[in-house]
Coordinates of C-alpha atoms and ligand atoms in Angstrom, one line a residue:
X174 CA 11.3 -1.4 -31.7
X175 CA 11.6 -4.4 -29.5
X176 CA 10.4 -7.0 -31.5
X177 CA 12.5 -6.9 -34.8
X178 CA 15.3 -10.0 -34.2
X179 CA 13.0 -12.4 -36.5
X180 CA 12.5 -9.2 -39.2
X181 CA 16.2 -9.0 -39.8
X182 CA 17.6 -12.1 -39.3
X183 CA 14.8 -13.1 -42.4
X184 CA 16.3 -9.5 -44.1
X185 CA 16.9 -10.8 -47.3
X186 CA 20.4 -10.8 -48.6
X187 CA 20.4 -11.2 -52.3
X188 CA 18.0 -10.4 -54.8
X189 CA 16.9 -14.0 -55.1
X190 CA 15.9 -13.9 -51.7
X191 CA 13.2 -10.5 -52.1
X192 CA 9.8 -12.0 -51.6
X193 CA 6.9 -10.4 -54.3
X194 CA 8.9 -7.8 -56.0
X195 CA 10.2 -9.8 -59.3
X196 CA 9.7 -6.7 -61.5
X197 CA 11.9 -4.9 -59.5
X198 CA 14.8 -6.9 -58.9
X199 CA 15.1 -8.8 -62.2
X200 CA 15.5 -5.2 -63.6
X201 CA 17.9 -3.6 -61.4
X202 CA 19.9 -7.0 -62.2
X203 CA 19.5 -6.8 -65.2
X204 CA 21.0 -2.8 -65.3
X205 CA 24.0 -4.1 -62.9
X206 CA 24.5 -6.8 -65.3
X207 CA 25.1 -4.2 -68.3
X208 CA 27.3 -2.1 -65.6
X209 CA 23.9 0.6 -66.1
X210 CA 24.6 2.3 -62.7
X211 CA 21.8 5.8 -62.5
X212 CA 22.5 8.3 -59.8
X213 CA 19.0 8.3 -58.1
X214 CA 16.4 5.4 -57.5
X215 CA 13.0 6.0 -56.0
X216 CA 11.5 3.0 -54.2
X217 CA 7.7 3.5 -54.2
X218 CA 5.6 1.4 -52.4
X219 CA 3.5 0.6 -49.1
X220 CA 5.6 0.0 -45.9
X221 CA 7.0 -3.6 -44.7
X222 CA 7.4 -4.8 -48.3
X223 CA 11.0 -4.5 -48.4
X224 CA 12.1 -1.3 -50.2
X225 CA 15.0 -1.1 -47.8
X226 CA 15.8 -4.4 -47.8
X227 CA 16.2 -4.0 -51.6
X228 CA 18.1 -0.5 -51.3
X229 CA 20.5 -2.3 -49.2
X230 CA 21.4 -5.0 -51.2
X231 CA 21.4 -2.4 -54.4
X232 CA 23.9 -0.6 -52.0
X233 CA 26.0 -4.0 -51.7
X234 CA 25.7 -4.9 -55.7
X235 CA 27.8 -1.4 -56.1
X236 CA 30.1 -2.0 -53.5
X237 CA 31.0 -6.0 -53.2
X238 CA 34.3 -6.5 -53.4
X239 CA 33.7 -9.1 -56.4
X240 CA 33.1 -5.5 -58.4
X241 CA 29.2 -4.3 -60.0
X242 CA 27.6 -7.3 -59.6
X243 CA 23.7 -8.7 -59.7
X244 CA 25.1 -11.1 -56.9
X245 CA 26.8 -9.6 -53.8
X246 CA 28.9 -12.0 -52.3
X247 CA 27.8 -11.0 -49.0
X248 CA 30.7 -12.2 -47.5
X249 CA 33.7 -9.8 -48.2
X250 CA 33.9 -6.7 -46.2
X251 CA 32.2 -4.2 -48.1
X252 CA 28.7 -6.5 -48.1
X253 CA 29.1 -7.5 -44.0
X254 CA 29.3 -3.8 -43.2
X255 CA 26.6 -2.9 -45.2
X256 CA 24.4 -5.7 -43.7
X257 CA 25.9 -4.6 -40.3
X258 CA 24.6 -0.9 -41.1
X259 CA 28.2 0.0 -40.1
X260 CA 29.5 1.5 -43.8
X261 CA 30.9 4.4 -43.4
X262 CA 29.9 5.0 -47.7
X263 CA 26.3 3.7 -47.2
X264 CA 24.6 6.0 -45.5
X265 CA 21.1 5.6 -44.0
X266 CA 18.9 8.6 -43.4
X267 CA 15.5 8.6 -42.1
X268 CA 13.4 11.4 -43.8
X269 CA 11.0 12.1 -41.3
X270 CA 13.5 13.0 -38.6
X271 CA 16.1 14.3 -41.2
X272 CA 13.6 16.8 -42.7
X273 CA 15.2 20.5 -42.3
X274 CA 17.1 22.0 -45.1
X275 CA 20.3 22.2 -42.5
X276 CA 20.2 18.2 -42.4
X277 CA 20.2 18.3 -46.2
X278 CA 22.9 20.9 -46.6
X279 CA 25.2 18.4 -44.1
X280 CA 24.4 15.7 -46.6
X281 CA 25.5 18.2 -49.6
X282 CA 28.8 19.0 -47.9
X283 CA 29.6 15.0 -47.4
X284 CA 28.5 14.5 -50.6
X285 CA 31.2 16.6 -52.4
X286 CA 34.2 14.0 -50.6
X287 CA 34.8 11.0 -52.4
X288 CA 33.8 7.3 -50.8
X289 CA 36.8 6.4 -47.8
X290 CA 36.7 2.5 -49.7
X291 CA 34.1 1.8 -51.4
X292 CA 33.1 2.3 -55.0
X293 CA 30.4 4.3 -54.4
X294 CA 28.6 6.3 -51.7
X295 CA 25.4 5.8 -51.6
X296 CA 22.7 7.4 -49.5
X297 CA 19.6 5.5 -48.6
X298 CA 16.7 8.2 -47.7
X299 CA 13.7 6.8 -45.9
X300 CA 10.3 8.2 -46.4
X301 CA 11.8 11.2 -48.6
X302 CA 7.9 12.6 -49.1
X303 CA 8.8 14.0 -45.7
X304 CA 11.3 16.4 -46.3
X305 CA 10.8 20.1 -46.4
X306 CA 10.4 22.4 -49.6
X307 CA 13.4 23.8 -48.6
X308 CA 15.5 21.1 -47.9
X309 CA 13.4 19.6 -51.4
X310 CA 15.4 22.0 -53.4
X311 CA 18.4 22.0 -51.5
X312 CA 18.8 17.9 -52.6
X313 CA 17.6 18.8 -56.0
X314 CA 20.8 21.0 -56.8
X315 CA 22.4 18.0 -56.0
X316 CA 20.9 16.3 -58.2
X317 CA 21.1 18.3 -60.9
X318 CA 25.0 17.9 -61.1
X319 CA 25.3 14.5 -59.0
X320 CA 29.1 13.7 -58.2
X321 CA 29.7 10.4 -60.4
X322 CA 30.5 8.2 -57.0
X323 CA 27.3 9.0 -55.3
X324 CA 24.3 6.8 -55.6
X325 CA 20.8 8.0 -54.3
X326 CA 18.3 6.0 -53.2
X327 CA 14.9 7.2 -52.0
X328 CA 12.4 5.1 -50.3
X329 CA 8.5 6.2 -50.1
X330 CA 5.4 5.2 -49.1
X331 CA 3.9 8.3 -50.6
X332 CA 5.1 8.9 -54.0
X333 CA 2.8 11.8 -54.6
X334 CA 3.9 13.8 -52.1
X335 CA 7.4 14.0 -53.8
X336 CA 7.9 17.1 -55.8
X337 CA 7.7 16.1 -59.6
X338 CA 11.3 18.1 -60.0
X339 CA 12.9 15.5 -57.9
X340 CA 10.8 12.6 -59.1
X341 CA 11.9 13.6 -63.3
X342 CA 15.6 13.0 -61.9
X343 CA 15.3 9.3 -60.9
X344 CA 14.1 6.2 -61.9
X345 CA 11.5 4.9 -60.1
X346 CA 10.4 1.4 -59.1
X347 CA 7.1 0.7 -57.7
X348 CA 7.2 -2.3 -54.8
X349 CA 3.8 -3.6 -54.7
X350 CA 1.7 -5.6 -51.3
X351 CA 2.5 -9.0 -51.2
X352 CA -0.3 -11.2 -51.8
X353 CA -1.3 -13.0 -48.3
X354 CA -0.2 -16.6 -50.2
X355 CA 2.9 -15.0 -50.3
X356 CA 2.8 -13.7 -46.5
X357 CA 1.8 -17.2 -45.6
X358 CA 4.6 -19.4 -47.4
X359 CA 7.3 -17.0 -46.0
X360 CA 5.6 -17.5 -42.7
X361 CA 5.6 -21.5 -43.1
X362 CA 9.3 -21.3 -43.4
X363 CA 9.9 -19.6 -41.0
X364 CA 8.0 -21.6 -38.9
X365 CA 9.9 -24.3 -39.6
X366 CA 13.5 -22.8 -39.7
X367 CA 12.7 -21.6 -36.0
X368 CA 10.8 -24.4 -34.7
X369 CA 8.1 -22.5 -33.5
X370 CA 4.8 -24.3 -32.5
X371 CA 1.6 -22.5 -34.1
X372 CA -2.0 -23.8 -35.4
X373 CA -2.1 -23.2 -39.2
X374 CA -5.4 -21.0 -38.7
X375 CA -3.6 -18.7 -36.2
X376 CA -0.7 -18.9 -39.1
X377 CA -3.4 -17.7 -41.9
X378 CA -4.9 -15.0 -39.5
X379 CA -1.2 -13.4 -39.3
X380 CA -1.3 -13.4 -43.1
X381 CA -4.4 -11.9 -43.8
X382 CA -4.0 -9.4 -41.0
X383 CA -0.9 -8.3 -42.6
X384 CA -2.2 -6.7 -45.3
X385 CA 0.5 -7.0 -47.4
X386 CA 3.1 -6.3 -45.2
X387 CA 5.8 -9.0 -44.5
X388 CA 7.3 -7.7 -41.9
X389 CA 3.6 -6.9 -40.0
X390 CA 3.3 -10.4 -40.2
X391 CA 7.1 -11.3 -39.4
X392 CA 6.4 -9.0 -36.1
X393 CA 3.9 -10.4 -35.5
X394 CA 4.9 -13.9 -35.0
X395 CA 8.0 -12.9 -32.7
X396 CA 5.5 -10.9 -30.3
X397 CA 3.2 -13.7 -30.1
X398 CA 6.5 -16.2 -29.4
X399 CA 7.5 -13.8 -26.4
X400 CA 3.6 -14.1 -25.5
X401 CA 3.4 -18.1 -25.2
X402 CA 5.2 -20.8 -25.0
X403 CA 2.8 -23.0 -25.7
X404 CA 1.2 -23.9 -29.4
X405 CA 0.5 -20.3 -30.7
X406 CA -3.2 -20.3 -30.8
X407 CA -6.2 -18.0 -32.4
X408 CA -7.0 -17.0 -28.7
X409 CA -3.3 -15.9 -28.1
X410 CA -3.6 -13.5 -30.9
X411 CA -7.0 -12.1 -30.1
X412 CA -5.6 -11.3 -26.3
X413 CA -2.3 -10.2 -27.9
X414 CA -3.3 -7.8 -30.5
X415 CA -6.9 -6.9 -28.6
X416 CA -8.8 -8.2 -32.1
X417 CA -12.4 -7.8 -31.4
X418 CA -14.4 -11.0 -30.6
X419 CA -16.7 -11.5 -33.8
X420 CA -19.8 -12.3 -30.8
X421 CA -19.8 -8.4 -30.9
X422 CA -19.8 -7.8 -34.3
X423 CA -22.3 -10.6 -34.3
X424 CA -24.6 -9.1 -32.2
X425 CA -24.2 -5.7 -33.5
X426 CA -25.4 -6.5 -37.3
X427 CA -27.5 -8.6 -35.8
X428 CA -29.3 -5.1 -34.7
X429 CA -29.0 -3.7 -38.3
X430 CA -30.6 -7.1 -40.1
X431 CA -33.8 -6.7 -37.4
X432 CA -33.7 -2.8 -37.6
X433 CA -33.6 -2.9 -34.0
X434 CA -32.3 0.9 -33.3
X435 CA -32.1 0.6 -29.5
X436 CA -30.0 -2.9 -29.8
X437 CA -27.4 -1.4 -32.5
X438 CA -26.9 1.7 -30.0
X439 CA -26.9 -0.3 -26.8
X440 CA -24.2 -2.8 -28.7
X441 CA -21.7 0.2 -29.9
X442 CA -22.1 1.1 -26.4
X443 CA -20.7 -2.4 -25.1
X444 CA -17.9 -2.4 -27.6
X445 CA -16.9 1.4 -26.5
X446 CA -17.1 0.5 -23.0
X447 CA -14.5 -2.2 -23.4
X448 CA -12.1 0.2 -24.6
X449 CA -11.4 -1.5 -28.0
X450 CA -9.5 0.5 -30.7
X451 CA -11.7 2.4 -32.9
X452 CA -9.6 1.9 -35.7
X453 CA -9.5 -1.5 -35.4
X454 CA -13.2 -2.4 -34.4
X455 CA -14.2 -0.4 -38.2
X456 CA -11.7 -2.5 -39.8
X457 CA -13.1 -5.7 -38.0
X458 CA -16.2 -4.5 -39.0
X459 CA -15.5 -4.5 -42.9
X460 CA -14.0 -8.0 -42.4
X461 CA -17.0 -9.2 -40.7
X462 CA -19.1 -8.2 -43.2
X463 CA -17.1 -9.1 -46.1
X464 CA -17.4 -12.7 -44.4
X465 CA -21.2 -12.6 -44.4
X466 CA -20.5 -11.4 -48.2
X467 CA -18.9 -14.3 -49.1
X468 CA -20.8 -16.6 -47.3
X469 CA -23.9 -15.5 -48.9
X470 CA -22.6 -16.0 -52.1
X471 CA -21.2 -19.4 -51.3
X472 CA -17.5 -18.5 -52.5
X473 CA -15.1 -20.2 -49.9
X474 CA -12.9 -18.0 -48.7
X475 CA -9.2 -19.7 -48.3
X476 CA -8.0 -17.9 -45.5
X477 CA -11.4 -17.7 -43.5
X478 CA -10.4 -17.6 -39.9
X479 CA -13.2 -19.5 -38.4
X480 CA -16.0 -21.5 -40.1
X481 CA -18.9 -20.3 -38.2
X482 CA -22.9 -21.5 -38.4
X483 CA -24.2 -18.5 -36.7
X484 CA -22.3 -16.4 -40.1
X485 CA -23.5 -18.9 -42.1
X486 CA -27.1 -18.2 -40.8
X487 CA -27.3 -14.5 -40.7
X488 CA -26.0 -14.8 -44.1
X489 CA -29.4 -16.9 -45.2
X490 CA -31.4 -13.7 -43.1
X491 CA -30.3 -11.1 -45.8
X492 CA -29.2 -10.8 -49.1
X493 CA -26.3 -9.8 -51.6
X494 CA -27.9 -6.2 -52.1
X495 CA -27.9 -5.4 -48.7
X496 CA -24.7 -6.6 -47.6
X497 CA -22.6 -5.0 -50.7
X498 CA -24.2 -1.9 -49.3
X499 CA -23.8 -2.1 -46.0
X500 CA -20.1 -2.9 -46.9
X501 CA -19.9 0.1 -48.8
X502 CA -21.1 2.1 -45.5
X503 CA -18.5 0.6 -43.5
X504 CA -15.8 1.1 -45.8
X505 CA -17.4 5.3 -46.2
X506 CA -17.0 5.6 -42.3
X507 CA -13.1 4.1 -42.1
X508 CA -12.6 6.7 -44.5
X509 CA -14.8 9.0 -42.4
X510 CA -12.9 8.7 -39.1
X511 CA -9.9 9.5 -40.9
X512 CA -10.6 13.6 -40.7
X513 CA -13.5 13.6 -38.3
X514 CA -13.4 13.7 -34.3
X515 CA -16.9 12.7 -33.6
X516 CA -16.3 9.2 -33.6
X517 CA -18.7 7.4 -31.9
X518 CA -21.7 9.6 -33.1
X519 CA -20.1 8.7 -36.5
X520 CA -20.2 5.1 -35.6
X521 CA -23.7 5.3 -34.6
X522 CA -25.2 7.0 -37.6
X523 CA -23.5 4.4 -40.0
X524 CA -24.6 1.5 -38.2
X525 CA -28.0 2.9 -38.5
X526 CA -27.9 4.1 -41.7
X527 CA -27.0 0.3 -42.7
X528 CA -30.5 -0.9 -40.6
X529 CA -32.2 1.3 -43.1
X530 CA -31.2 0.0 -46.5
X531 CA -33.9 -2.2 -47.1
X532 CA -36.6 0.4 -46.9
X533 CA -34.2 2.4 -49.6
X534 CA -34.3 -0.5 -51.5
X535 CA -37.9 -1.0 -50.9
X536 CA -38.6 2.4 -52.7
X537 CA -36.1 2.2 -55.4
X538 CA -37.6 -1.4 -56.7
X539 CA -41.0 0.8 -56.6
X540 CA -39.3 3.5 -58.8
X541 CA -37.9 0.9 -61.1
X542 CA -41.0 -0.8 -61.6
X543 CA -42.9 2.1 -62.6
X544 CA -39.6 2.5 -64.7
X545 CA -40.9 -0.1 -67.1
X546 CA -44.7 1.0 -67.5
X547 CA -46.1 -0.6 -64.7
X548 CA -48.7 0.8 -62.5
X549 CA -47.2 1.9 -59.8
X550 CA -50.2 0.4 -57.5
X551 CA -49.2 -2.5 -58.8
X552 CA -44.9 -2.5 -58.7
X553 CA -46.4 -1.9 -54.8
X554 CA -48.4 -5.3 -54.5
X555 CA -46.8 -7.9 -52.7
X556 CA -44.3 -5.2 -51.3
X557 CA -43.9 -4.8 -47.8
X558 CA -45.8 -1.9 -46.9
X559 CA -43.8 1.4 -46.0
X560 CA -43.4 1.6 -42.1
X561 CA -46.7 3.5 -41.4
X562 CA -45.1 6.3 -39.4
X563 CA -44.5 8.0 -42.6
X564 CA -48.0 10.1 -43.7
X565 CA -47.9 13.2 -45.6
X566 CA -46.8 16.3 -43.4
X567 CA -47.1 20.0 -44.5
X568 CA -44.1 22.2 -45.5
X569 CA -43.3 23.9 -42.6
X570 CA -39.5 23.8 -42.4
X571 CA -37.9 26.8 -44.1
X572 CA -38.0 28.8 -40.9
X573 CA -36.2 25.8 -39.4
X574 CA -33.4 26.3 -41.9
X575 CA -33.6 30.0 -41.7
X576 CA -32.8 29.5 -37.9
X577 CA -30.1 26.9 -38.4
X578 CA -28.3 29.4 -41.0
X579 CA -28.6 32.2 -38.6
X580 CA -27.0 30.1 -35.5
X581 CA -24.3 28.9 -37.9
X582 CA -22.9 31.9 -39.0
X583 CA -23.1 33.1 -35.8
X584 CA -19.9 31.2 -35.1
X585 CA -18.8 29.8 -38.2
X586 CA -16.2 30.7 -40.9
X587 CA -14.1 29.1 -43.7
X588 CA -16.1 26.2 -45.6
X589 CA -18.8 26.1 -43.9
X590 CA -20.4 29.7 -44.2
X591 CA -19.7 29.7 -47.5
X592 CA -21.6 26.3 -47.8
X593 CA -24.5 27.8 -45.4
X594 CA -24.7 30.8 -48.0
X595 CA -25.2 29.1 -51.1
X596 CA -27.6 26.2 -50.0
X597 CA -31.2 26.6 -50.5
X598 CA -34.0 24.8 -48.8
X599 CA -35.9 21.9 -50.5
X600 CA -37.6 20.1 -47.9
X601 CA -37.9 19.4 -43.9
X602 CA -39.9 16.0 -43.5
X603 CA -40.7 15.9 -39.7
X604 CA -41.4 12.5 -39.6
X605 CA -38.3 11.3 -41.6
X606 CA -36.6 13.9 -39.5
X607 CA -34.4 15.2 -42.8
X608 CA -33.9 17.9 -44.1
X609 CA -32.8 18.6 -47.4
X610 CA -30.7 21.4 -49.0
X611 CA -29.7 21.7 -52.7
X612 CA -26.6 22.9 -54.0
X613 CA -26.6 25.0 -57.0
X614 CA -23.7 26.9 -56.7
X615 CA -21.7 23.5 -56.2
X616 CA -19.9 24.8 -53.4
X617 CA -17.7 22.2 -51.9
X618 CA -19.1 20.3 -49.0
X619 CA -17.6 17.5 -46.1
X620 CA -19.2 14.9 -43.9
X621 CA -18.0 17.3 -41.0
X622 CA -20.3 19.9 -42.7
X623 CA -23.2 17.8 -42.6
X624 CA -22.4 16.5 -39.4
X625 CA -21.8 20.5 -38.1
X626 CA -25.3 21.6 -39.3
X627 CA -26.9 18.6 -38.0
X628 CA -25.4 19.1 -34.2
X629 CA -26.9 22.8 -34.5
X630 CA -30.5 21.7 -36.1
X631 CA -30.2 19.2 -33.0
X632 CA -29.4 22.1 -30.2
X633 CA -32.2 23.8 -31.9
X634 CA -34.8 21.0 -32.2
X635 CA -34.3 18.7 -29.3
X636 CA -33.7 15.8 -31.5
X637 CA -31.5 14.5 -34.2
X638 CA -32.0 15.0 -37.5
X639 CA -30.6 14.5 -41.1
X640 CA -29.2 16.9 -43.2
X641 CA -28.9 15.9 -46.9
X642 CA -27.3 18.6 -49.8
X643 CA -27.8 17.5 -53.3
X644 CA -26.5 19.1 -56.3
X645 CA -27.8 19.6 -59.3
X646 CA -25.4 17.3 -61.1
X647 CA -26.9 14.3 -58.5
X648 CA -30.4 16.0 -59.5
X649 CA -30.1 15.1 -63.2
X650 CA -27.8 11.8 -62.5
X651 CA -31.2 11.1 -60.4
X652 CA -34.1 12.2 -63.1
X653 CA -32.1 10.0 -65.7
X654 CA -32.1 7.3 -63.4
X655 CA -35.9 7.9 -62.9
X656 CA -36.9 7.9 -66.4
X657 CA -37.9 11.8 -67.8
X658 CA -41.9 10.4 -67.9
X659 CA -41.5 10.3 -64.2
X660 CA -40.3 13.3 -62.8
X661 CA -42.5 15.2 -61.2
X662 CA -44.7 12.5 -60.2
X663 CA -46.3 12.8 -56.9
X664 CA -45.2 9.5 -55.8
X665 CA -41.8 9.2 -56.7
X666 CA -41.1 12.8 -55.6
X667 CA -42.7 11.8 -52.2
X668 CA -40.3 8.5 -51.9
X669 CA -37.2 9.9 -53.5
X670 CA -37.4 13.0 -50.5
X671 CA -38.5 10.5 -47.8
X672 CA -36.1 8.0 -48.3
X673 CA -32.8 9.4 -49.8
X674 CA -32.3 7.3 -52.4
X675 CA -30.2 10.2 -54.3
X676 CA -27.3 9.6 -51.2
X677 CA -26.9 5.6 -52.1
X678 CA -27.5 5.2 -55.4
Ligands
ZN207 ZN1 30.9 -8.8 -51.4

């Protein structure tokens, strides 16, 4: 870690000095106060909010020379070695290198000797949720009869992932994300403590970037110090932490609004061929969006990075509906990319899917107006007509399905033949180029599932197409939504299969 000078000189020292995490500190002063000392803490929380930070002054409040105390001196011995990281009582282990049971049985041996001179020993274990079963129930013997001069404290991001044996054993305090006012007061003083010359939007764009994390943002500023020397500026951290220019993202929903496929394709294409983070273009892309969000809805965002007419514009060209649910898509494919490899095709299909909300909408205002009793020639006047493409094909598809099915299990095994097994055919629309499966065994099925049979359907056909599987659980959530009268009717059934409204809403 090179950049981490500014992190820990801003370490806080005393409880006082913990930024966000009130409900944890007043009550582990509050116990040191009473002389309530337990023999394991677990620190559960999201990373860079200070669970360390906090383990290490816990660690000094046992040890300060003054005796138990809510405020470590911080000056005698006992505190400067701690904050040195040079005790040889407080011991720091990092759970993720430190996982094997042999690692844990060392610890068990050293634990049995009493502290060389301190009061306590006590044993700070990063990211714990890392360690092996084995090594697990090595630590919880230990715990079980704990020696009364050792102190455990376990540090998490993932509390889940900690066995519930271990977790019964200690108390546990929950550090929360700091809110980005938080981020950006801690930031202003540092500012001026160092002196360091930086626009307040460039400030706010550190805070929000964050995410919670103080010392993201703390980072942060001491990279973009070694960066410049001049007055820190939103270009500096654009260049320094590759954020994507929002002229791309600009263009690229710009597609989606006009339901210009070619444009959205050819614009995921530009931003892939600058070699721009994946991970950080989908996470652009949510902010972007929430910004058109909020613009449309007039609420003034307080940490909005730029005030921009061209936002403010394509805001006025669509409307809350569609934005929320293009958001929603973006915020389905971060989670998307998080298991699956195809990631630009994955890109590309939720970008288009977003440039086809509105004719989902379209259909689903038709369905709700024959909801209520009226005609449903009439819900249609004054509606946009359906894109004309779309006339009435015959049934033709279930030897296209039977083919799929044969080519998949073919190769495949696990999940997915069980999936291909159960499904049955519904419906192949050639012009909508869909084809829908239900489900009514319920067996379990993934994105990558869909996005498996899809790529064979495609080797098959010559051309992509989409693969829907509804169960019967959506099936009913879908005739309740439709109103019993209207099941069955020709004309819903034709715009519910065309346009998949049972995927969105
Ligand atoms: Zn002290």
């Amino acid at each position: 870690m090179a950049y981490i000078v500014l992190a820990r000189k801003y370490r806080p020292q005393t409880f006082e000095e913990v930024v966000g995490q009130e409900h944890v500190t007043r009550t582990l002063k509050n116990a040191l106060k009473e002389g309530k000392i337990g023999h394991a803490y677990l620190f559960a929380g999201p990373r860079g909010v200070g669970k360390t930070s906090v383990a290490r002054i816990l660690a000094k409040a046992l040890n300060c020379e003054k005796g138990i105390t809510p405020e470590p001196c911080n000056k005698c011995e006992r505190c400067r070695e701690i904050t040195e990281g040079r005790s040889v009582d407080v011991l720091e282990i990092d759970g993720a290198s430190n996982r094997k049971i042999e690692e844990i049985r060392n610890l068990r041996e050293g634990v049995g000797y009493a502290p060389a001179n301190s009061r306590y020993k006590v044993y700070i274990i990063d990211e714990v949720h890392m360690l092996t079963n084995e090594a697990f129930n090595a630590l919880l013997k230990t715990l079980e009869e704990p020696p009364p001069h050792v102190v455990f404290i376990f540090a998490t991001t993932e509390p889940h992932r900690v066995p519930a044996t271990i977790m019964s054993r200690c108390q546990r305090f929950d550090f929360r994300k700091l809110t980005t006012g938080e981020i950006l007061k801690r930031l202003k003083e540092i500012k001026e403590k160092e002196g360091i010359k930086i626009t307040d939007e460039a400030l706010n764009l550190i805070a929000y970037r964050a995410d919670g994390a103080l010392r993201d943002a703390e980072v942060a500023i001491e990279q973009l110090t070694a960066y410049t020397e001049d007055e820190i500026s939103l270009q500096d951290i654009k260049e320094v932490f590759g954020f994507i220019d929002k002229s791309f993202y600009i263009e690229l929903i710009k597609g989606v609004i006009e339901q210009d496929d070619r444009k959205i394709i050819s614009e995921i294409e530009n931003i892939f061929e600058q070699g721009f983070d994946l991970k950080e273009f989908v996470v652009g892309l949510i902010d972007f969006l929430r910004e058109l969000l909020l613009s449309r809805l007039d609420v003034k965002n307080p940490f909005s990075i730029e005030e921009d007419p061209e936002i403010k514009r394509m805001a006025g060209s669509t409307d809350e509906d569609n934005l929320v649910a293009m958001l929603n898509l973006a915020v389905e494919l971060e989670r998307s990319l998080r298991y699956i490899n195809y990631s630009r095709a994955m890109v590309e299909l939720y970008l288009l899917k977003m440039a086809r909300i509105p004719y989902i909408k379209k259909v689903s205002e038709l369905i709700s107006g024959a909801e209520k009793g009226t005609p449903s020639v009439e819900a249609k006047k004054g509606k946009p007509e359906p894109p004309p493409r779309i006339e009435e094909e015959p049934l033709t598809g279930e030897k296209l399905w039977e083919r799929i099915k044969e080519e998949i299990l073919k190769k495949a095994s696990g999940g997915l033949r069980t999936l291909v097994n159960s499904v049955v055919f519904e419906n192949f629309d050639k012009n909508e180029k869909r084809l829908l499966l239900s489900n009514p065994r319920k067996t379990a099925h993934t994105d990558e599932h869909i996005f498996q049979i899809e790529s064979v359907a495609k080797d098959i056909l010559g051309y992509e197409i989409r693969v829907s599987i509804t169960t019967p659980v959506q099936e009913q959530k879908r005739d309740e939504r439709i109103g019993k009268g209207l099941i069955g009717h020709p004309l819903v059934n034709k715009a519910v299969k065309l346009f998949g409204v049972e995927d969105i809403y």
